XYZ file of N, CA and C in Angstrom:
282
model
N 29.522 0.042 -18.718
C 29.720 -1.252 -17.865
C 31.468 -1.067 -17.265
N 31.389 -0.986 -15.926
C 32.678 -0.759 -15.287
C 32.890 -2.015 -14.862
N 33.211 -2.695 -15.137
C 33.905 -4.011 -14.404
C 35.468 -3.744 -13.983
N 35.780 -3.833 -13.074
C 36.983 -3.703 -12.493
C 37.446 -2.423 -12.222
N 36.514 -1.458 -12.363
C 36.668 0.014 -12.177
C 36.421 0.206 -11.056
N 37.122 1.066 -10.304
C 36.631 1.508 -9.092
C 36.062 3.405 -9.161
N 35.337 3.546 -8.041
C 34.828 4.675 -8.204
C 35.563 5.593 -7.914
N 36.141 7.040 -8.399
C 36.830 7.920 -8.026
C 36.697 8.062 -6.634
N 37.916 8.328 -5.981
C 37.941 8.539 -4.635
C 38.041 10.142 -4.516
N 36.814 10.753 -3.861
C 36.511 12.191 -4.011
C 37.291 12.925 -3.149
N 37.632 12.247 -2.056
C 38.175 12.824 -0.957
C 39.759 12.952 -1.460
N 40.224 12.238 -1.892
C 41.761 12.506 -3.102
C 41.824 13.361 -3.824
N 40.723 13.366 -4.833
C 40.358 14.729 -5.671
C 40.312 15.854 -4.898
N 39.333 16.026 -4.243
C 39.294 17.622 -3.246
C 41.020 17.606 -2.910
N 41.433 16.461 -1.850
C 42.615 17.459 -1.724
C 43.863 17.552 -2.762
N 43.982 16.982 -3.601
C 44.844 17.220 -4.876
C 44.474 18.574 -5.181
N 43.087 18.741 -5.669
C 42.761 20.026 -6.056
C 43.044 21.194 -4.803
N 43.146 20.850 -3.905
C 43.444 21.976 -2.867
C 44.908 22.279 -3.080
N 45.805 20.956 -2.961
C 46.858 21.494 -3.341
C 47.894 21.941 -4.500
N 47.132 21.957 -5.369
C 47.270 22.264 -6.721
C 47.410 23.929 -6.541
N 46.410 24.410 -5.879
C 46.741 26.005 -5.774
C 48.182 26.524 -5.555
N 48.907 25.629 -4.766
C 50.043 26.162 -4.033
C 51.098 26.187 -5.548
N 51.146 24.907 -6.152
C 52.129 24.887 -7.151
C 51.432 25.997 -8.393
N 50.187 26.169 -8.375
C 49.951 26.967 -9.656
C 50.054 28.607 -9.137
N 50.034 28.795 -8.134
C 49.993 30.109 -7.883
C 51.757 30.478 -7.977
N 52.341 29.578 -7.176
C 53.780 29.673 -7.310
C 54.519 30.156 -8.996
N 54.031 29.070 -9.719
C 54.254 28.886 -11.256
C 53.618 30.381 -11.898
N 52.591 30.941 -11.377
C 51.726 31.978 -11.473
C 52.868 33.578 -11.453
N 53.641 33.109 -10.382
C 54.432 34.365 -10.084
C 55.575 33.959 -10.777
N 55.974 33.312 -11.498
C 57.237 33.168 -12.038
C 56.723 33.421 -13.591
N 55.822 33.102 -14.030
C 55.420 33.198 -15.641
C 55.706 34.765 -16.408
N 56.218 34.813 -17.476
C 56.405 35.948 -18.328
C 54.893 36.588 -18.121
N 54.747 38.136 -18.024
C 53.635 38.636 -18.241
C 53.177 38.998 -19.487
N 53.961 38.652 -20.622
C 53.319 38.417 -21.744
C 54.038 37.254 -23.009
N 53.509 37.038 -24.044
C 54.181 36.220 -24.746
C 53.474 34.518 -24.171
N 53.630 33.677 -25.046
C 53.233 32.281 -25.102
C 53.708 31.480 -24.118
N 55.253 31.848 -23.760
C 55.877 30.655 -22.769
C 56.291 31.404 -21.196
N 56.451 30.461 -20.584
C 56.420 30.626 -19.111
C 57.787 31.630 -18.807
N 59.084 31.379 -19.586
C 59.906 32.214 -18.911
C 60.409 33.262 -20.260
N 59.406 33.270 -21.448
C 59.736 34.406 -22.302
C 59.575 33.181 -23.806
N 60.321 32.270 -23.892
C 61.152 31.501 -25.025
C 60.443 29.882 -24.755
N 60.300 29.251 -25.467
C 59.812 27.970 -25.529
C 61.032 27.523 -24.694
N 60.746 26.611 -23.767
C 61.535 25.870 -22.567
C 61.099 24.471 -21.956
N 62.204 23.421 -21.947
C 61.508 22.599 -21.268
C 60.711 22.671 -20.093
N 60.741 23.638 -19.304
C 59.795 23.952 -18.182
C 58.408 24.021 -18.987
N 57.926 24.685 -20.014
C 56.787 24.990 -20.731
C 56.051 23.271 -21.267
N 57.562 22.614 -21.934
C 56.962 21.225 -22.382
C 56.841 20.287 -21.398
N 57.360 20.538 -20.227
C 56.917 19.413 -18.896
C 55.801 19.769 -18.290
N 55.938 21.140 -17.510
C 54.560 21.582 -16.872
C 53.394 21.425 -18.134
N 53.266 21.819 -19.406
C 52.397 21.474 -20.208
C 51.963 19.877 -20.241
N 52.928 19.034 -20.195
C 52.180 17.662 -20.041
C 51.473 17.303 -19.187
N 51.680 18.024 -17.708
C 50.950 17.710 -16.480
C 49.814 18.426 -16.566
N 49.622 19.898 -17.144
C 48.278 20.791 -17.214
C 47.678 19.981 -18.339
N 47.818 19.407 -19.006
C 47.392 18.693 -19.896
C 46.160 17.785 -19.210
N 46.674 16.840 -18.546
C 45.967 16.001 -17.661
C 45.320 16.725 -16.764
N 45.717 17.493 -16.171
C 44.943 18.327 -14.917
C 43.768 18.833 -15.422
N 43.887 19.673 -16.746
C 42.691 20.018 -17.381
C 41.840 19.243 -17.999
N 42.218 17.949 -18.342
C 41.261 16.734 -18.732
C 39.874 17.041 -17.678
N 40.162 17.362 -16.475
C 38.652 17.101 -15.911
C 38.716 18.423 -15.526
N 37.588 18.814 -15.483
C 36.436 19.898 -15.360
C 36.893 20.665 -14.197
N 37.330 20.108 -12.915
C 37.686 20.775 -11.805
C 39.326 21.202 -11.810
N 39.747 20.643 -12.920
C 41.028 21.395 -13.323
C 41.191 22.552 -14.077
N 40.163 22.532 -14.961
C 40.055 23.599 -15.709
C 39.223 24.580 -15.005
N 38.722 24.568 -14.075
C 38.221 25.322 -13.251
C 39.130 26.033 -12.406
N 40.026 25.531 -11.542
C 41.076 25.773 -10.608
C 42.012 26.576 -11.506
N 42.672 26.434 -13.259
C 43.468 26.940 -13.611
C 42.962 28.171 -14.111
N 41.646 28.405 -14.234
C 40.869 29.682 -14.557
C 41.540 30.678 -13.812
N 41.468 30.523 -12.238
C 41.936 31.307 -11.138
C 43.464 31.945 -11.550
N 44.395 31.727 -12.470
C 45.485 31.622 -12.658
C 45.379 32.922 -14.120
N 45.433 33.975 -14.177
C 45.557 34.361 -15.723
C 46.772 34.266 -16.413
N 47.774 34.336 -15.850
C 48.934 33.974 -16.914
C 49.338 32.555 -17.214
N 48.884 31.733 -16.150
C 49.010 30.377 -16.724
C 47.708 29.879 -17.766
N 46.646 30.780 -17.341
C 45.472 30.268 -18.067
C 46.042 30.597 -19.699
N 46.458 31.842 -19.844
C 46.918 32.306 -21.281
C 47.670 31.630 -21.840
N 48.751 31.137 -20.817
C 50.007 30.561 -21.320
C 49.577 28.963 -21.828
N 48.499 28.427 -21.194
C 47.997 27.412 -21.472
C 46.703 27.191 -22.886
N 46.406 28.221 -22.855
C 45.329 28.406 -24.230
C 46.702 28.086 -25.146
N 47.517 29.043 -25.178
C 48.678 29.060 -26.519
C 49.460 27.855 -26.579
N 49.823 26.975 -25.740
C 50.386 25.881 -25.619
C 49.734 24.695 -26.093
N 48.265 24.883 -25.448
C 47.252 23.535 -25.881
C 47.363 23.640 -27.579
N 47.082 24.897 -28.169
C 46.823 24.535 -29.514
C 48.012 24.505 -30.434
N 49.126 24.181 -29.847
C 50.422 23.860 -30.497
C 50.172 22.622 -31.532
N 50.703 22.416 -32.564
C 50.649 21.293 -33.049
C 51.752 20.162 -32.732
N 52.657 20.578 -32.190
C 53.755 19.510 -31.276
C 52.958 18.915 -30.062
N 52.182 19.505 -29.382
C 51.517 19.003 -28.034
C 50.374 18.298 -28.931
N 49.621 18.226 -29.851
C 48.728 17.880 -30.197
C 48.743 16.485 -30.730
N 50.161 16.642 -31.610
C 50.511 15.427 -32.373
C 51.243 14.193 -31.154
N 51.942 14.608 -30.291
C 52.547 13.814 -29.036
C 51.286 13.437 -27.868
N 50.113 13.598 -28.305
C 49.143 13.717 -27.069
C 48.571 12.202 -26.676
N 48.613 11.508 -25.619
C 49.226 10.077 -25.709
C 47.552 9.578 -25.327
N 46.760 10.618 -24.903
C 45.434 10.346 -24.380
C 45.358 10.238 -23.075
N 44.064 9.793 -22.667
C 43.757 9.460 -21.543
C 43.981 7.763 -21.413
N 44.284 7.017 -20.736
C 44.049 5.642 -20.285
C 42.598 4.995 -20.411
N 42.639 4.057 -20.880
C 40.877 3.391 -21.024
C 40.576 3.013 -19.710
């Protein structure tokens, strides 16, 4: 039962996915070639970007897009498994 819930705006979603490539490509070029963190050591950049990517990858479309960026995919796989991230996951809104 979806009382009060609107249907997703598929055009807005498609536009957001399209624009995400620009951001992900830019961060991919900055990401460290090896190691689990964007700059080589854990930084605020990892934590801030990680929170955004957590929501982005909650949707199948986001996971599919991220898979096109190997350094970021590897980074996310490492970060997503960190206990501190799991402990502070607020979950998706109801």
